[in-house]
Short mmCIF file of C-alpha atoms and ligand atoms in Angstrom, two decimals:
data_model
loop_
_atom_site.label_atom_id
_atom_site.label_comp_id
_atom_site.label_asym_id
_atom_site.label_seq_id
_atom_site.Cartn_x
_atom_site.Cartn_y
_atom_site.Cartn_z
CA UNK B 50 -47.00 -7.98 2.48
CA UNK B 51 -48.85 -11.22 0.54
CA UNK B 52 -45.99 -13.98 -0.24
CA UNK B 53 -45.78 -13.39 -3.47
CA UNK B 54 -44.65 -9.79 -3.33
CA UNK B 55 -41.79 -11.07 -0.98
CA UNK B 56 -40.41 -13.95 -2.62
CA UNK B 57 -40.13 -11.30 -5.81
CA UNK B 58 -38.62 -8.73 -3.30
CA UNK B 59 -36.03 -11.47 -2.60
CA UNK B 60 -35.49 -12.50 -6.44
CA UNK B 61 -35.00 -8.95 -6.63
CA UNK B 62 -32.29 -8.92 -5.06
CA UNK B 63 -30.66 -12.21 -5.36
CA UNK B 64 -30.20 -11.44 -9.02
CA UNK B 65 -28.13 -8.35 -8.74
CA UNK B 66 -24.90 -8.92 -8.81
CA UNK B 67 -22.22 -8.42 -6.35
CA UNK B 68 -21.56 -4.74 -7.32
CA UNK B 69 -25.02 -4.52 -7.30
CA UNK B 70 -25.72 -6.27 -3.72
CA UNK B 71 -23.05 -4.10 -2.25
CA UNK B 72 -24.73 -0.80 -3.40
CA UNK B 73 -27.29 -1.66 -1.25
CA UNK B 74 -25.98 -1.36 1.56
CA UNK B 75 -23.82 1.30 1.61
CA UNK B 76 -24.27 4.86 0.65
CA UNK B 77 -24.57 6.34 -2.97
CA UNK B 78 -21.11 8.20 -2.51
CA UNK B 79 -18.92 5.24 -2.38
CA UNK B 80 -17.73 3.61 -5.69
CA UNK B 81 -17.96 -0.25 -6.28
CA UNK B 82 -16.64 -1.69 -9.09
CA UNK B 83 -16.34 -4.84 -10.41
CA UNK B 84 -13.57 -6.44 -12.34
CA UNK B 85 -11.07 -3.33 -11.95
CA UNK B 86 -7.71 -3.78 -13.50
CA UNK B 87 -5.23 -3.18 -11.27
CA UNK B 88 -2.31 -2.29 -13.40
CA UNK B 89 -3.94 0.82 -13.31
CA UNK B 90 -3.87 1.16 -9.62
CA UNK B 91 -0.11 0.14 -8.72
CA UNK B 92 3.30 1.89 -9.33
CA UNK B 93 4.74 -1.39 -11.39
CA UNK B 94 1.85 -1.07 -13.76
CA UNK B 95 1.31 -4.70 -14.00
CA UNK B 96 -1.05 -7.29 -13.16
CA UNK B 97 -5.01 -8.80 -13.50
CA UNK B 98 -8.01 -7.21 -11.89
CA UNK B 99 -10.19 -6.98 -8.73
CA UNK B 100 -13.31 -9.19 -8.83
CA UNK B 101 -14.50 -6.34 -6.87
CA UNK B 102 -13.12 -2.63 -6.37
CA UNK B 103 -14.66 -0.57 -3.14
CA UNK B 104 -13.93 3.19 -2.22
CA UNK B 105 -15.57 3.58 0.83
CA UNK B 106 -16.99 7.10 1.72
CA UNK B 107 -16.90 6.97 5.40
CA UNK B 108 -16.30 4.64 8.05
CA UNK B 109 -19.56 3.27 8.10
CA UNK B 110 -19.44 2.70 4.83
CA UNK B 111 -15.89 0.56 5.20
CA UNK B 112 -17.64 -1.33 8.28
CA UNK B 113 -20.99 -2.41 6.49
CA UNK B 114 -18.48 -3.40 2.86
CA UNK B 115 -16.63 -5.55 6.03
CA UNK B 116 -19.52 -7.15 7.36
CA UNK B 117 -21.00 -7.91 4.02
CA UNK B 118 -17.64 -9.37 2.96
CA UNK B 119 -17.31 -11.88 6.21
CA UNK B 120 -21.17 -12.62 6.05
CA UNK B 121 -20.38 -13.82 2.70
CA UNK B 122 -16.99 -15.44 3.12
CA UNK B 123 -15.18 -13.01 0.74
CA UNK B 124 -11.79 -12.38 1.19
CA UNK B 125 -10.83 -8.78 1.71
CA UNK B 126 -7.59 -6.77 0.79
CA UNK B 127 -6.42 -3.15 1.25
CA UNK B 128 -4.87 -1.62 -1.62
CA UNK B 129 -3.74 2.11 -0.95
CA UNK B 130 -1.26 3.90 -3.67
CA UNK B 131 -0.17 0.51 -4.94
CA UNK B 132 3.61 1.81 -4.51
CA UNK B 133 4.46 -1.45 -3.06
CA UNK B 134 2.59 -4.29 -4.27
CA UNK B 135 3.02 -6.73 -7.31
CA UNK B 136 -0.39 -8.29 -8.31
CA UNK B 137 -0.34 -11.61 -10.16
CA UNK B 138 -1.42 -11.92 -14.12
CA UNK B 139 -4.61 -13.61 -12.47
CA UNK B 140 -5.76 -10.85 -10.49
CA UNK B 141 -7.62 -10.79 -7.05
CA UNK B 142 -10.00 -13.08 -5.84
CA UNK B 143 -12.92 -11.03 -3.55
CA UNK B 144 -12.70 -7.57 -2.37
CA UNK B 145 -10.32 -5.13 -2.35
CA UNK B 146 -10.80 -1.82 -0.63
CA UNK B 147 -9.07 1.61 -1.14
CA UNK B 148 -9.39 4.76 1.10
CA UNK B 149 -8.84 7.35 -1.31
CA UNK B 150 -11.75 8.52 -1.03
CA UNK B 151 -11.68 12.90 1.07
CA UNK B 152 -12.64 11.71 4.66
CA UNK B 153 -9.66 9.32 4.70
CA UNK B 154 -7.47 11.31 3.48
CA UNK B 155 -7.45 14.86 6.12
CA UNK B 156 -4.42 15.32 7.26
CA UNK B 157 -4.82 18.02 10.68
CA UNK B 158 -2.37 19.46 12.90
CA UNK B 159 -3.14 19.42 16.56
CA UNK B 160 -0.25 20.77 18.57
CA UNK B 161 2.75 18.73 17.86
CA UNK B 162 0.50 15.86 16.43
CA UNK B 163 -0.71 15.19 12.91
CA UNK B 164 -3.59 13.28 12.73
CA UNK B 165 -3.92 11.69 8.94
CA UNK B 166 -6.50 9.24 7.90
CA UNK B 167 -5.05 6.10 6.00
CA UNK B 168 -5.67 7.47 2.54
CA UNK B 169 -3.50 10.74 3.24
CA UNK B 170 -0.43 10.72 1.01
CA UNK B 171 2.62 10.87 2.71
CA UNK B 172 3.75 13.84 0.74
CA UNK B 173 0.56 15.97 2.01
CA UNK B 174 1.47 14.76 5.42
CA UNK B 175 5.39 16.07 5.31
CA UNK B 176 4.20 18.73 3.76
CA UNK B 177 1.66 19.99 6.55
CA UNK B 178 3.81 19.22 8.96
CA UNK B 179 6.71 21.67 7.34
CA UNK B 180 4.00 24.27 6.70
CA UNK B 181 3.23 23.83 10.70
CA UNK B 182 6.70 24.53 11.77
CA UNK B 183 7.01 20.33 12.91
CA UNK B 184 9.83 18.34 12.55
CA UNK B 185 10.38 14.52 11.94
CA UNK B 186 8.38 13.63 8.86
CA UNK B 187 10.11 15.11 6.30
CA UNK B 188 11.67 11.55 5.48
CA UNK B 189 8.12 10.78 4.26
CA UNK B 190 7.97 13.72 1.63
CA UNK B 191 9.56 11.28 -1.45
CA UNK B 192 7.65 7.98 -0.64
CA UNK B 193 4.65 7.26 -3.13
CA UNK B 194 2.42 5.75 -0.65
CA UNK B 195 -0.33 6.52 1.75
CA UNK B 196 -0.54 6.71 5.27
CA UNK B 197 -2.12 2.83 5.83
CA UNK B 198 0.25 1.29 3.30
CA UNK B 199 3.33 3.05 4.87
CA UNK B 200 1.67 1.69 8.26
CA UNK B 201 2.08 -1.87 7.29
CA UNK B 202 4.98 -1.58 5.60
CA UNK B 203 6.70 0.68 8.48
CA UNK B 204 8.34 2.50 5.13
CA UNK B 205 10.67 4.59 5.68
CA UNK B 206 13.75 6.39 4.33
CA UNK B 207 16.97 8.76 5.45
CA UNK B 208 17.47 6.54 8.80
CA UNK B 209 13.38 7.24 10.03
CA UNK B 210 10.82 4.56 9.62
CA UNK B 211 6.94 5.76 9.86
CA UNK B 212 6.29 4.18 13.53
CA UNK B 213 9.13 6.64 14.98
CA UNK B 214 6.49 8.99 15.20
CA UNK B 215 3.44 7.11 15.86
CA UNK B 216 1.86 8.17 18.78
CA UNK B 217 -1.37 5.70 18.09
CA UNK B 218 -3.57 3.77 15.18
CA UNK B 219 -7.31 3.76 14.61
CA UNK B 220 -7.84 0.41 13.46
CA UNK B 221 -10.69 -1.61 12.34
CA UNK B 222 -11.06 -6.15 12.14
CA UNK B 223 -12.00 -7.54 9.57
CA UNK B 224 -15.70 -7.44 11.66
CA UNK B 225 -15.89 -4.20 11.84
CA UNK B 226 -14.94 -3.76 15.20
CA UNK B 227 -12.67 -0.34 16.26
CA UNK B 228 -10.04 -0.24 18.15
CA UNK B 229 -7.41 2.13 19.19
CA UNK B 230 -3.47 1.31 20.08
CA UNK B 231 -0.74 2.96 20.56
CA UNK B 232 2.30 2.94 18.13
CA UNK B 233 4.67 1.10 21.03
CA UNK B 234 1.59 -1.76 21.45
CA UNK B 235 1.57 -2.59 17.32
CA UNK B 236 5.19 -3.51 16.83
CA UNK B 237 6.08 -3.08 14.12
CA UNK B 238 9.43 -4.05 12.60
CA UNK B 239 11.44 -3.30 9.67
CA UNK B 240 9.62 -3.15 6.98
CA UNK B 241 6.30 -4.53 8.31
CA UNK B 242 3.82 -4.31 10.67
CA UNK B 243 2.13 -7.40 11.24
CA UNK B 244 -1.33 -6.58 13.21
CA UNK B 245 -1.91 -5.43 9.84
CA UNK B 246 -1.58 -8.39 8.05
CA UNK B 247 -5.78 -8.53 9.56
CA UNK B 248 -6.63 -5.09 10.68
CA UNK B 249 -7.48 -2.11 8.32
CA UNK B 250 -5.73 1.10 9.89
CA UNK B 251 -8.21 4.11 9.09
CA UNK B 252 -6.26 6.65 11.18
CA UNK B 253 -3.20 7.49 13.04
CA UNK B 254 -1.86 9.97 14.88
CA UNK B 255 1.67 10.98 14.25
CA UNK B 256 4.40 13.29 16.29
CA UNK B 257 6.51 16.10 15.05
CA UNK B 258 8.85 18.23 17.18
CA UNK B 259 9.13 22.45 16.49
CA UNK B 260 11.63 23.60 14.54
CA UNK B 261 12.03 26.46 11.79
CA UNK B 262 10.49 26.07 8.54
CA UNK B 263 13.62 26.60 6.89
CA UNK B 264 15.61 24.26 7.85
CA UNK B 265 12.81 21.28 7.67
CA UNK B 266 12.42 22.47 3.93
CA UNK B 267 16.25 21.86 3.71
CA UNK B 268 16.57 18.60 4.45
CA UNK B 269 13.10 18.05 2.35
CA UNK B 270 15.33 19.29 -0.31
CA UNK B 271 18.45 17.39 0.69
CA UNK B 272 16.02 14.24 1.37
CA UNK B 273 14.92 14.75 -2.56
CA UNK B 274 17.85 15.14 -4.44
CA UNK B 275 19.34 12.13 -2.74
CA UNK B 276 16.31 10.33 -3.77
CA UNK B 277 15.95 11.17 -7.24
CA UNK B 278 20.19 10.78 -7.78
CA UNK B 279 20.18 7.38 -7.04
CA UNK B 280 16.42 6.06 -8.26
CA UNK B 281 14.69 5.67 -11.21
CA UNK B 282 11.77 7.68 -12.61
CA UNK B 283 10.07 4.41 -14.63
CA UNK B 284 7.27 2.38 -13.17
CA UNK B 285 8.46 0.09 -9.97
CA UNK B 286 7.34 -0.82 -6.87
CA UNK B 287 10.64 0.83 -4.90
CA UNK B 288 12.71 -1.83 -3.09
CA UNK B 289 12.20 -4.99 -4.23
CA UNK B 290 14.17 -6.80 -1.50
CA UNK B 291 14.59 -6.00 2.19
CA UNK B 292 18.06 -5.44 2.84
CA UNK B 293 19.79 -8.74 4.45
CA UNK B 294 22.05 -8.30 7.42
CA UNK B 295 25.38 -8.04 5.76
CA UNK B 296 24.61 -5.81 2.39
CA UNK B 297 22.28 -3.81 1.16
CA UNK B 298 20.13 -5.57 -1.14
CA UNK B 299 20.51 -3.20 -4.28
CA UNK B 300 24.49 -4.01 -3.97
CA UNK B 301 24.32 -7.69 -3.56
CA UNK B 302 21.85 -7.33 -7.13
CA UNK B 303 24.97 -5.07 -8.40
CA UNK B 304 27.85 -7.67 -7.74
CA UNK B 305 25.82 -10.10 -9.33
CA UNK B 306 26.49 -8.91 -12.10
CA UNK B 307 22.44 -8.64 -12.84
CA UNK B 308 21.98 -4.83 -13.05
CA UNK B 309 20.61 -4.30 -16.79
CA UNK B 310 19.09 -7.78 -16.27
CA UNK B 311 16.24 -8.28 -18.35
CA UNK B 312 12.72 -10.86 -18.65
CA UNK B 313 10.35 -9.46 -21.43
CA UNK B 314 9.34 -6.03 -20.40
CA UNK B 315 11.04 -6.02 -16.74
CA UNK B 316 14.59 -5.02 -16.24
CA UNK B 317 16.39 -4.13 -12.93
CA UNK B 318 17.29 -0.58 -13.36
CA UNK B 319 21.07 0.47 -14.14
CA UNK B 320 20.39 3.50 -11.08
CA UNK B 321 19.62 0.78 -8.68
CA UNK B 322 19.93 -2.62 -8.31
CA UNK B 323 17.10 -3.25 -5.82
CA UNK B 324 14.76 -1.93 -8.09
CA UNK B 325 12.82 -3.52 -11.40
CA UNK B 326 11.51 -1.34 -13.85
CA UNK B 327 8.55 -2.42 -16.16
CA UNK B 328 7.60 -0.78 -19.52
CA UNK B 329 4.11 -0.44 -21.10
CA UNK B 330 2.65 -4.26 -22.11
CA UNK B 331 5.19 -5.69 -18.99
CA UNK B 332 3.53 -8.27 -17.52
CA UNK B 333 3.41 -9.69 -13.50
CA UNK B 334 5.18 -13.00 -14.62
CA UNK B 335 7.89 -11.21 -16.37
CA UNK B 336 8.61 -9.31 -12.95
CA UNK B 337 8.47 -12.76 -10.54
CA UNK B 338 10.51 -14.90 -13.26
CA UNK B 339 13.30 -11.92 -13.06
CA UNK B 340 12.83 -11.76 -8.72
CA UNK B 341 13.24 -15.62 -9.03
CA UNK B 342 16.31 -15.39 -11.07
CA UNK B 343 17.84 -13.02 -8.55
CA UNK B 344 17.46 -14.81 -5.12
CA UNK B 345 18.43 -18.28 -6.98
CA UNK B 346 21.63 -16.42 -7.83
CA UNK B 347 22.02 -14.80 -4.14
CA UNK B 348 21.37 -17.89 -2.77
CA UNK B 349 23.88 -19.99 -5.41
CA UNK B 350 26.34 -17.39 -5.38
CA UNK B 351 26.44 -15.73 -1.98
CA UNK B 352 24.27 -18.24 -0.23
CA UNK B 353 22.02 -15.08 1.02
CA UNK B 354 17.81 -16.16 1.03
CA UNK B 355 16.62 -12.67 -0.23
CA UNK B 356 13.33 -11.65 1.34
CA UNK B 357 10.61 -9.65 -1.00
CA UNK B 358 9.78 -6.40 0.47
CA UNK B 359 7.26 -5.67 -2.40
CA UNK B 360 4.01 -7.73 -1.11
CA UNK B 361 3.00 -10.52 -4.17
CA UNK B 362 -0.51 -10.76 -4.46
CA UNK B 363 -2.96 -12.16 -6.22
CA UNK B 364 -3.91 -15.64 -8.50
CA UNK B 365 -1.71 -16.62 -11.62
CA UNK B 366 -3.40 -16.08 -14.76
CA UNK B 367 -4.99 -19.39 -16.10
CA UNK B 368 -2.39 -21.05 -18.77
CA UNK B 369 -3.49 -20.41 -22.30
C1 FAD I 90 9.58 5.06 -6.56
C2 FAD I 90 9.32 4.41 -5.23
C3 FAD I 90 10.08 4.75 -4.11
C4 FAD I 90 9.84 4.16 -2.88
N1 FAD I 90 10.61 4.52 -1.80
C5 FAD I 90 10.38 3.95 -0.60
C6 FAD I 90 11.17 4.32 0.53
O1 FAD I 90 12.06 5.16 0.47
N2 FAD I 90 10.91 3.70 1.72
C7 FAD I 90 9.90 2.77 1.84
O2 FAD I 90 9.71 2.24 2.96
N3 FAD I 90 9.14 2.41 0.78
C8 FAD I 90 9.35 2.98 -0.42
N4 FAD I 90 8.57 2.62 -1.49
C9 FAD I 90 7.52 1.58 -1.32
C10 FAD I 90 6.14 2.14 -0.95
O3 FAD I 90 5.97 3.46 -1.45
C11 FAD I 90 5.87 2.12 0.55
O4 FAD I 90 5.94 0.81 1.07
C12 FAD I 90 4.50 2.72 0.87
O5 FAD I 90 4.39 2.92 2.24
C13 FAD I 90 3.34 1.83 0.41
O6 FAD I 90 2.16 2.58 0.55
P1 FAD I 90 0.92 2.33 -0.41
O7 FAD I 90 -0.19 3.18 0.06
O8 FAD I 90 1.31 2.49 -1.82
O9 FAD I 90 0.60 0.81 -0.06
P2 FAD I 90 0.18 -0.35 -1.07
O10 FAD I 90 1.31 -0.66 -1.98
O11 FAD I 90 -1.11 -0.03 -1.70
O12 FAD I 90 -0.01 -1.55 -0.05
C14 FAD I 90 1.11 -2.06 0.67
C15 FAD I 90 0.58 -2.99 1.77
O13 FAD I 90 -0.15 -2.22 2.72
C16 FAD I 90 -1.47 -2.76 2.89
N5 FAD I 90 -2.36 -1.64 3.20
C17 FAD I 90 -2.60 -0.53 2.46
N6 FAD I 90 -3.46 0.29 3.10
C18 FAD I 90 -3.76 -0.31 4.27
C19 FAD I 90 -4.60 0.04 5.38
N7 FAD I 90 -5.30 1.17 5.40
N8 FAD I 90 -4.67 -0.81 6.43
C20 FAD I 90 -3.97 -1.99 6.42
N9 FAD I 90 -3.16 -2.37 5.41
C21 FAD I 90 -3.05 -1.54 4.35
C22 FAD I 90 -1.76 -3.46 1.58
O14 FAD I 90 -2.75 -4.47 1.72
C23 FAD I 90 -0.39 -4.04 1.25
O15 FAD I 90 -0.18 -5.24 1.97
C24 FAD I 90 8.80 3.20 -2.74
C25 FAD I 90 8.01 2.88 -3.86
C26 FAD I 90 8.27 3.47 -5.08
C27 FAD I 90 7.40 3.11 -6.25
#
């Protein structure tokens, strides 16, 4: 190749952009975005957008967007169903990376064992595991999330929390690298998990235990009606708080007295306190002001430090 053909090869490609750069290197099935508003992609239905939006469509696909992210510096976030996240006005600096796309999200019975990929829904998951005559993971079937977010969040509901049943994790660094561990080796906590705080989980293997169809589909039922008597239907992100040691979080809000609480478009909901609500045009500063206003009363009032379960991400947006 004469010179001159290479250094316009590499001015080529140095002027593409990211988005561009990126679509190199991976193959044509994957989607990369750039400047995706993420309102669009979370449960609250607030917040700026991603500098850059990836849907990988296989796992060498998510290793070469990691290894183009770290040879560059760029920081990296998973976002999965967005059931549990509140993203800042600003929006996210870098990369952020969503499984959604089929390979991640098989969900296959082996045995006693479901084996899901990350972007599964937990819904699909409870389900197959009814429609397989297993046990266990019907406290997943009302949770809005997928099976990486409920991974590092160890959700949970109805006294079960997601690493009950884990039998092991496929997990990737933020190289590249794989690595396998068991549920016991990762653990997790209430409410979070944190090996995942820098490791993207791409699989796991979950355990059921046989019992009739029947009655798995009636506590599914039992599971849903409690849920939907005692939540509310409008955009949220679930629990806002974990639940400190000496009462639950969503009855501390109550005895506040801050139920029906209100900043712009964001309200806690009247059917439970440990939720906030947002309405169309809501924005991500209207959500943290009302969250701030709450733990500086808990803490005033009750002397309680309130911990956020919902994970706040994100830059603020620039003042006008
Ligand atoms: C109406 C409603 C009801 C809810 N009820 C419950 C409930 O009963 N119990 C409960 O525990 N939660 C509940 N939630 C919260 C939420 O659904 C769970 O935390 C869920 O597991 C989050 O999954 P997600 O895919 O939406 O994760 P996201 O919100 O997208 O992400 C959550 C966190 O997980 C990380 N993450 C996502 N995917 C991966 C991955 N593959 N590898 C590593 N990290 C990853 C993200 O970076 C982020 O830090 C509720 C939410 C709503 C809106």
């Amino acid at each position: 190749m004469r010179m001159t053909e290479f250094t316009e090869q590499v001015s080529a490609v140095s002027e593409l952009s990211p988005a561009g750069e990126l679509r190199t290197v991976v193959s044509p099935q994957c989607v990369v975005q750039e400047n995706e508003p993420l309102s669009r992609r979370t449960t609250l239905r607030v917040g700026g957008s991603a500098d850059l939006w990836v849907e990988p469509a296989t796992e060498p696909d998510l290793i070469a967007m990691l290894q183009w992210a770290g040879d560059r510096g760029m920081p990296v976030m998973l976002l999965g169903r967005g059931s549990n996240l509140l993203v800042r006005d600003g929006g996210i600096r870098g990369m952020v990376i969503c499984l959604c796309q089929p390979h991640f999200a098989r969900v296959e019975v082996e045995g006693c064992r479901v084996r899901c990929g990350a972007g599964a829904r937990l819904k699909a998951v409870s389900n197959e595991a009814r429609n397989h005559e297993l046990a266990g993971l019907e406290f997943l079937e009302g949770i809005p999330g997928s099976v990486g977010g409920a991974l590092r969040m160890n959700a949970g509901a109805h006294a079960g929390s997601i690493f009950d049943a884990v039998v092991e994790v496929r997990l990737l660094d933020l190289h590249g690298r794989v690595q396998v561990m068991s549920g016991a080796g990762m653990e997790a906590g209430y409410r979070s998990c944190p090996m995942l705080r820098t490791h993207v989980a791409v699989e796991a293997v979950l355990e059921g235990r046989p019992e009739a169809r029947a009655a798995i589909e009636q506590r599914m039922k039992e599971f849903n009606h409690k849920r939907w008597s005692s939540q509310p239907a409008a955009p949220s992100a679930g629990c806002v708080f974990k639940n400190p040691d000496s009462i639950p979080a969503g009855r501390l809000v109550e005895e506040l007295g801050l139920k029906g609480a209100r900043v712009g478009g964001a309200r806690v909901s009247m059917e439970h306190g440990n939720f906030i609500v947002t309405e169309a045009g809501s924005t991500a500063a209207e959500v943290l002001t009302l969250i701030n206003r709450i733990r500086e009363k808990a803490r005033s009032e009750r002397g309680i430090e309130l911990e956020t379960e919902v994970q706040i991400v994100g830059e603020e947006a620039d003042q006008p």
